[in-house]
Short mmCIF file of C-alpha atoms and ligand atoms in Angstrom, two decimals:
data_model
loop_
_atom_site.label_atom_id
_atom_site.label_comp_id
_atom_site.label_asym_id
_atom_site.label_seq_id
_atom_site.Cartn_x
_atom_site.Cartn_y
_atom_site.Cartn_z
CA MET A 25 0.00 0.00 0.00
CA ARG A 26 1.29 3.44 -0.92
CA VAL A 27 0.20 6.42 1.14
CA LEU A 28 0.55 10.14 0.47
CA ILE A 29 0.33 12.38 3.55
CA THR A 30 0.43 16.17 3.72
CA ALA A 31 1.32 17.58 7.14
CA GLY A 32 2.16 20.73 9.04
CA PRO A 33 1.48 24.35 8.18
CA THR A 34 2.42 26.21 5.04
CA TYR A 35 4.39 29.45 5.15
CA GLU A 36 3.43 32.05 2.58
CA PRO A 37 6.22 34.63 2.12
CA LEU A 38 5.60 38.37 2.23
CA ASP A 39 9.18 39.44 1.76
CA PRO A 40 12.59 37.79 2.30
CA VAL A 41 12.18 37.77 6.12
CA ARG A 42 8.41 37.42 6.76
CA PHE A 43 5.62 35.01 6.08
CA ILE A 44 1.97 34.27 6.87
CA GLY A 45 1.63 30.94 8.68
CA ASN A 46 -0.33 29.13 11.37
CA HIS A 47 0.15 27.13 14.57
CA SER A 48 0.02 23.62 13.09
CA THR A 49 2.80 21.49 14.58
CA GLY A 50 2.58 18.61 12.09
CA LYS A 51 2.23 16.08 14.93
CA MET A 52 -0.99 14.51 13.65
CA GLY A 53 0.36 14.04 10.11
CA TYR A 54 3.69 12.64 11.37
CA ALA A 55 1.83 10.26 13.70
CA LEU A 56 -0.21 9.08 10.71
CA ALA A 57 2.97 8.51 8.70
CA GLU A 58 4.32 6.32 11.53
CA ALA A 59 1.03 4.44 11.89
CA PHE A 60 0.78 3.66 8.16
CA ALA A 61 4.46 2.65 8.01
CA ALA A 62 3.88 0.33 10.97
CA ILE A 63 1.33 -1.68 8.97
CA GLY A 64 3.80 -2.03 6.07
CA ALA A 65 2.80 0.92 3.88
CA GLU A 66 5.24 2.96 1.79
CA VAL A 67 4.64 6.53 2.91
CA THR A 68 5.45 9.83 1.22
CA LEU A 69 5.20 12.54 3.87
CA ILE A 70 5.02 16.02 2.38
CA SER A 71 5.64 18.36 5.25
CA GLY A 72 5.42 22.09 5.67
CA PRO A 73 7.83 23.76 8.11
CA THR A 74 7.77 21.99 11.49
CA SER A 75 10.22 21.55 14.34
CA LEU A 76 9.82 17.76 14.18
CA PRO A 77 12.65 15.56 12.89
CA ASN A 78 11.97 13.48 9.81
CA PRO A 79 10.42 10.16 10.90
CA ALA A 80 13.15 7.54 11.16
CA HIS A 81 11.11 4.64 9.76
CA PRO A 82 12.78 3.44 6.52
CA SER A 83 9.41 3.25 4.70
CA ILE A 84 8.71 6.95 5.23
CA ARG A 85 10.13 9.34 2.65
CA THR A 86 9.85 12.90 3.95
CA GLN A 87 9.80 15.80 1.56
CA ARG A 88 10.01 19.31 3.01
CA VAL A 89 8.16 22.22 1.44
CA GLU A 90 7.28 25.75 2.55
CA THR A 91 4.34 27.09 0.55
CA ALA A 92 0.97 25.73 -0.50
CA ASP A 93 2.08 25.90 -4.14
CA GLN A 94 5.16 23.77 -3.37
CA MET A 95 3.06 21.33 -1.33
CA TYR A 96 0.64 20.99 -4.24
CA VAL A 97 3.41 20.30 -6.77
CA ALA A 98 4.99 17.68 -4.48
CA ALA A 99 1.64 15.99 -3.75
CA ALA A 100 0.51 16.01 -7.38
CA ALA A 101 3.74 14.28 -8.37
CA VAL A 102 2.94 11.17 -6.30
CA ALA A 103 -0.88 11.25 -6.04
CA SER A 104 -1.66 9.04 -9.01
CA GLU A 105 0.54 6.19 -7.75
CA ALA A 106 -0.73 6.37 -4.14
CA ASP A 107 -3.56 4.14 -2.93
CA VAL A 108 -4.45 6.37 0.02
CA TRP A 109 -4.27 10.13 0.36
CA VAL A 110 -4.30 11.81 3.75
CA PHE A 111 -4.57 15.60 3.80
CA ALA A 112 -3.49 16.47 7.32
CA ALA A 113 -1.77 19.76 6.44
CA ALA A 114 -3.08 23.10 7.65
CA VAL A 115 -2.67 24.78 4.28
CA ALA A 116 -2.87 28.58 4.28
CA ASP A 117 -6.09 29.53 2.49
CA TYR A 118 -4.55 32.74 1.11
CA LYS A 119 -1.09 33.99 0.19
CA PRO A 120 0.23 37.52 -0.34
CA ALA A 121 -0.62 38.75 -3.84
CA GLN A 122 2.95 39.98 -4.20
CA VAL A 123 6.16 38.85 -2.57
CA ALA A 124 8.40 41.87 -2.06
CA ALA A 125 11.95 41.32 -3.32
CA GLU A 126 13.37 43.42 -0.46
CA LYS A 127 12.37 43.66 3.19
CA ILE A 128 9.18 45.77 3.50
CA LYS A 129 10.14 48.94 5.40
CA LYS A 130 8.02 50.35 8.20
CA SER A 131 6.16 53.47 7.04
CA GLY A 132 2.53 54.55 7.70
CA ASP A 133 0.43 53.76 10.79
CA THR A 134 -1.51 51.06 8.97
CA LEU A 135 -0.51 48.47 6.41
CA THR A 136 -2.97 46.67 4.16
CA LEU A 137 -1.92 43.40 2.58
CA GLU A 138 -3.59 42.01 -0.48
CA LEU A 139 -4.03 38.23 -0.35
CA VAL A 140 -5.05 35.83 -3.10
CA LYS A 141 -6.54 32.38 -2.70
CA ASN A 142 -4.17 29.41 -2.60
CA VAL A 143 -4.68 26.23 -4.59
CA ASP A 144 -6.90 23.76 -2.69
CA ILE A 145 -4.64 20.69 -2.76
CA ALA A 146 -7.24 18.19 -1.56
CA ALA A 147 -10.04 19.47 -3.80
CA THR A 148 -7.83 19.70 -6.89
CA LEU A 149 -6.42 16.19 -6.47
CA GLY A 150 -9.91 14.98 -5.50
CA LYS A 151 -11.06 15.65 -9.07
CA THR A 152 -8.48 13.11 -10.31
CA LYS A 153 -9.29 10.37 -7.77
CA ARG A 154 -9.88 6.92 -9.25
CA PRO A 155 -12.47 4.51 -7.79
CA GLU A 156 -9.79 2.33 -6.19
CA GLN A 157 -8.11 5.29 -4.47
CA PHE A 158 -9.11 6.47 -0.99
CA SER A 159 -8.94 10.06 0.25
CA VAL A 160 -8.94 11.24 3.87
CA GLY A 161 -9.42 14.88 4.80
CA PHE A 162 -9.38 16.88 7.99
CA ALA A 163 -11.81 19.55 9.10
CA LEU A 164 -11.13 21.92 11.98
CA GLU A 165 -14.40 23.56 12.94
CA THR A 166 -15.79 25.77 15.70
CA ASN A 167 -19.52 25.67 14.88
CA ASN A 168 -21.97 23.44 12.94
CA GLU A 169 -19.07 21.00 13.03
CA GLN A 170 -20.58 17.87 11.44
CA ALA A 171 -22.41 19.80 8.71
CA HIS A 172 -19.23 21.69 7.75
CA ALA A 173 -17.18 18.48 7.82
CA LEU A 174 -19.64 16.65 5.56
CA ASP A 175 -19.75 19.59 3.21
CA LYS A 176 -15.95 19.32 2.90
CA LEU A 177 -16.19 15.57 2.37
CA HIS A 178 -18.46 16.12 -0.62
CA ARG A 179 -16.72 19.19 -2.04
CA LYS A 180 -13.25 17.60 -1.88
CA ASN A 181 -14.28 14.06 -2.82
CA PHE A 182 -13.06 12.59 0.50
CA ASP A 183 -14.05 9.06 1.50
CA LEU A 184 -13.45 9.85 5.16
CA VAL A 185 -13.18 13.12 7.05
CA VAL A 186 -11.53 13.59 10.43
CA LEU A 187 -13.36 16.31 12.34
CA ASN A 188 -11.59 18.28 15.06
CA SER A 189 -13.86 20.49 17.07
CA LEU A 190 -12.10 23.37 18.75
CA ARG A 191 -14.86 23.27 21.39
CA ASP A 192 -13.38 20.02 22.67
CA ALA A 193 -10.63 20.35 25.27
CA GLY A 194 -7.42 18.64 24.18
CA ALA A 195 -8.25 18.79 20.47
CA GLY A 196 -6.57 20.36 17.49
CA PHE A 197 -3.46 22.51 17.35
CA ARG A 198 -0.71 22.67 19.95
CA HIS A 199 -1.70 19.54 21.82
CA ASP A 200 -0.20 16.07 22.05
CA THR A 201 -3.73 14.73 22.28
CA ASN A 202 -6.63 14.97 19.93
CA LYS A 203 -10.36 14.31 20.00
CA VAL A 204 -11.86 13.46 16.67
CA THR A 205 -15.07 12.39 15.02
CA LEU A 206 -14.79 10.30 11.87
CA LEU A 207 -17.46 10.76 9.20
CA ASP A 208 -17.53 8.68 6.05
CA ALA A 209 -19.12 9.04 2.62
CA GLN A 210 -21.75 6.42 3.54
CA GLY A 211 -23.07 8.59 6.38
CA GLN A 212 -21.43 6.67 9.24
CA THR A 213 -20.28 8.78 12.18
CA ARG A 214 -18.04 7.71 15.03
CA ILE A 215 -17.04 9.90 17.96
CA PHE A 216 -13.75 9.08 19.72
CA GLU A 217 -12.47 10.06 23.14
CA VAL A 218 -9.52 12.39 23.77
CA LYS A 219 -6.31 10.37 23.28
CA PRO A 220 -2.65 10.77 22.32
CA LYS A 221 -2.17 11.63 18.65
CA ALA A 222 -0.42 8.27 18.03
CA GLU A 223 -3.59 6.46 19.12
CA VAL A 224 -5.80 8.77 17.08
CA ALA A 225 -3.58 7.94 14.09
CA GLN A 226 -4.12 4.23 14.74
CA ASP A 227 -7.92 4.76 14.84
CA ILE A 228 -7.73 6.57 11.49
CA VAL A 229 -5.57 3.80 9.94
CA ASP A 230 -8.07 1.19 11.17
CA ALA A 231 -10.98 3.20 9.71
CA VAL A 232 -9.19 3.45 6.35
CA LEU A 233 -8.33 -0.27 6.26
CA ALA A 234 -11.95 -1.19 7.02
CA ARG A 235 -13.16 0.90 4.08
CA LEU A 236 -10.52 0.35 1.39
CA PRO A 237 -12.24 -0.44 -1.90
CA ARG A 238 -9.85 -3.31 -2.62
CA GLU A 239 -6.93 -5.18 -1.05
CA VAL A 240 -3.71 -3.26 -1.65
N1 CTP B 15 -6.83 21.64 2.25
C1 CTP B 15 -5.95 21.55 1.19
N2 CTP B 15 -5.57 22.69 0.52
C2 CTP B 15 -6.05 23.89 0.90
C3 CTP B 15 -6.93 23.99 2.00
C4 CTP B 15 -7.30 22.85 2.66
O1 CTP B 15 -5.51 20.46 0.83
N3 CTP B 15 -5.66 24.97 0.24
C5 CTP B 15 -7.26 20.40 2.93
C6 CTP B 15 -6.77 20.29 4.35
O2 CTP B 15 -5.52 19.61 4.41
C7 CTP B 15 -7.90 19.47 5.00
C8 CTP B 15 -9.12 19.89 4.22
O3 CTP B 15 -8.66 20.41 2.99
O4 CTP B 15 -7.73 18.08 4.81
C9 CTP B 15 -10.01 20.87 4.91
O5 CTP B 15 -9.26 22.00 5.29
P1 CTP B 15 -10.01 23.24 5.92
O6 CTP B 15 -9.07 24.35 6.14
O7 CTP B 15 -10.82 22.74 7.10
O8 CTP B 15 -11.05 23.57 4.74
P2 CTP B 15 -11.24 24.80 3.79
O9 CTP B 15 -11.83 24.26 2.53
O10 CTP B 15 -9.98 25.59 3.64
O11 CTP B 15 -12.37 25.63 4.51
P3 CTP B 15 -12.32 26.72 5.72
O12 CTP B 15 -10.88 26.94 6.11
O13 CTP B 15 -12.97 27.93 5.17
O14 CTP B 15 -13.12 26.07 6.83
CA1 CA B 16 -8.77 26.42 5.41
#
């Protein structure tokens, strides 16, 4: 089984010394890489900037990127040969319209930045998904959680979506634990307890294996 995983944040440069980013640590995506490797999968881990070391497992190939555009190019290069896609990255939705060649100098009392939408990696690759391929997405929500997560499942052609609710203590960014709800394309919903990210990763691997369209 070949697995493509995106993980971590993306950094969108403003000038040579600044970027727009987010608090994703990459821990959930790295834990998923370890969990898939542990069942014998060949994993390509495409990681935005994180402070984590590359996973040591010999079946995990880690590729480092910075921007959403770079993450898309790296993911697109391996997507067609992967059996399972896992989009765990917290991709910046927008990037600066222009990247200044020199450091932006301080001037007026306010500064307005123009941002343009980034490529949606999961949705774009989702349009190319073959029936035997399986796609897992994440949804981080603060309200109407299940409805928003299901909307993402349909819009991005996911087979399974991992919902993080920021209303749950111990969930989401900056924690070693996570609390997730898994929703699948058949309308099944399963709510899990708060647990370490390694155990959440195992639950997700089990859910994928139970739903794979064919033996791989
Ligand atoms: N995703 C992606 N590329 C993007 C944005 C999101 O691949 N440019 C993926 C994420 O990795 C995740 C899923 O899409 O698996 C949902 O991400 P999320 O940020 O929750 O969804 P958005 O469509 O960006 O919606 P919003 O941020 O407005 O809730
Ligand atoms: Ca988003």
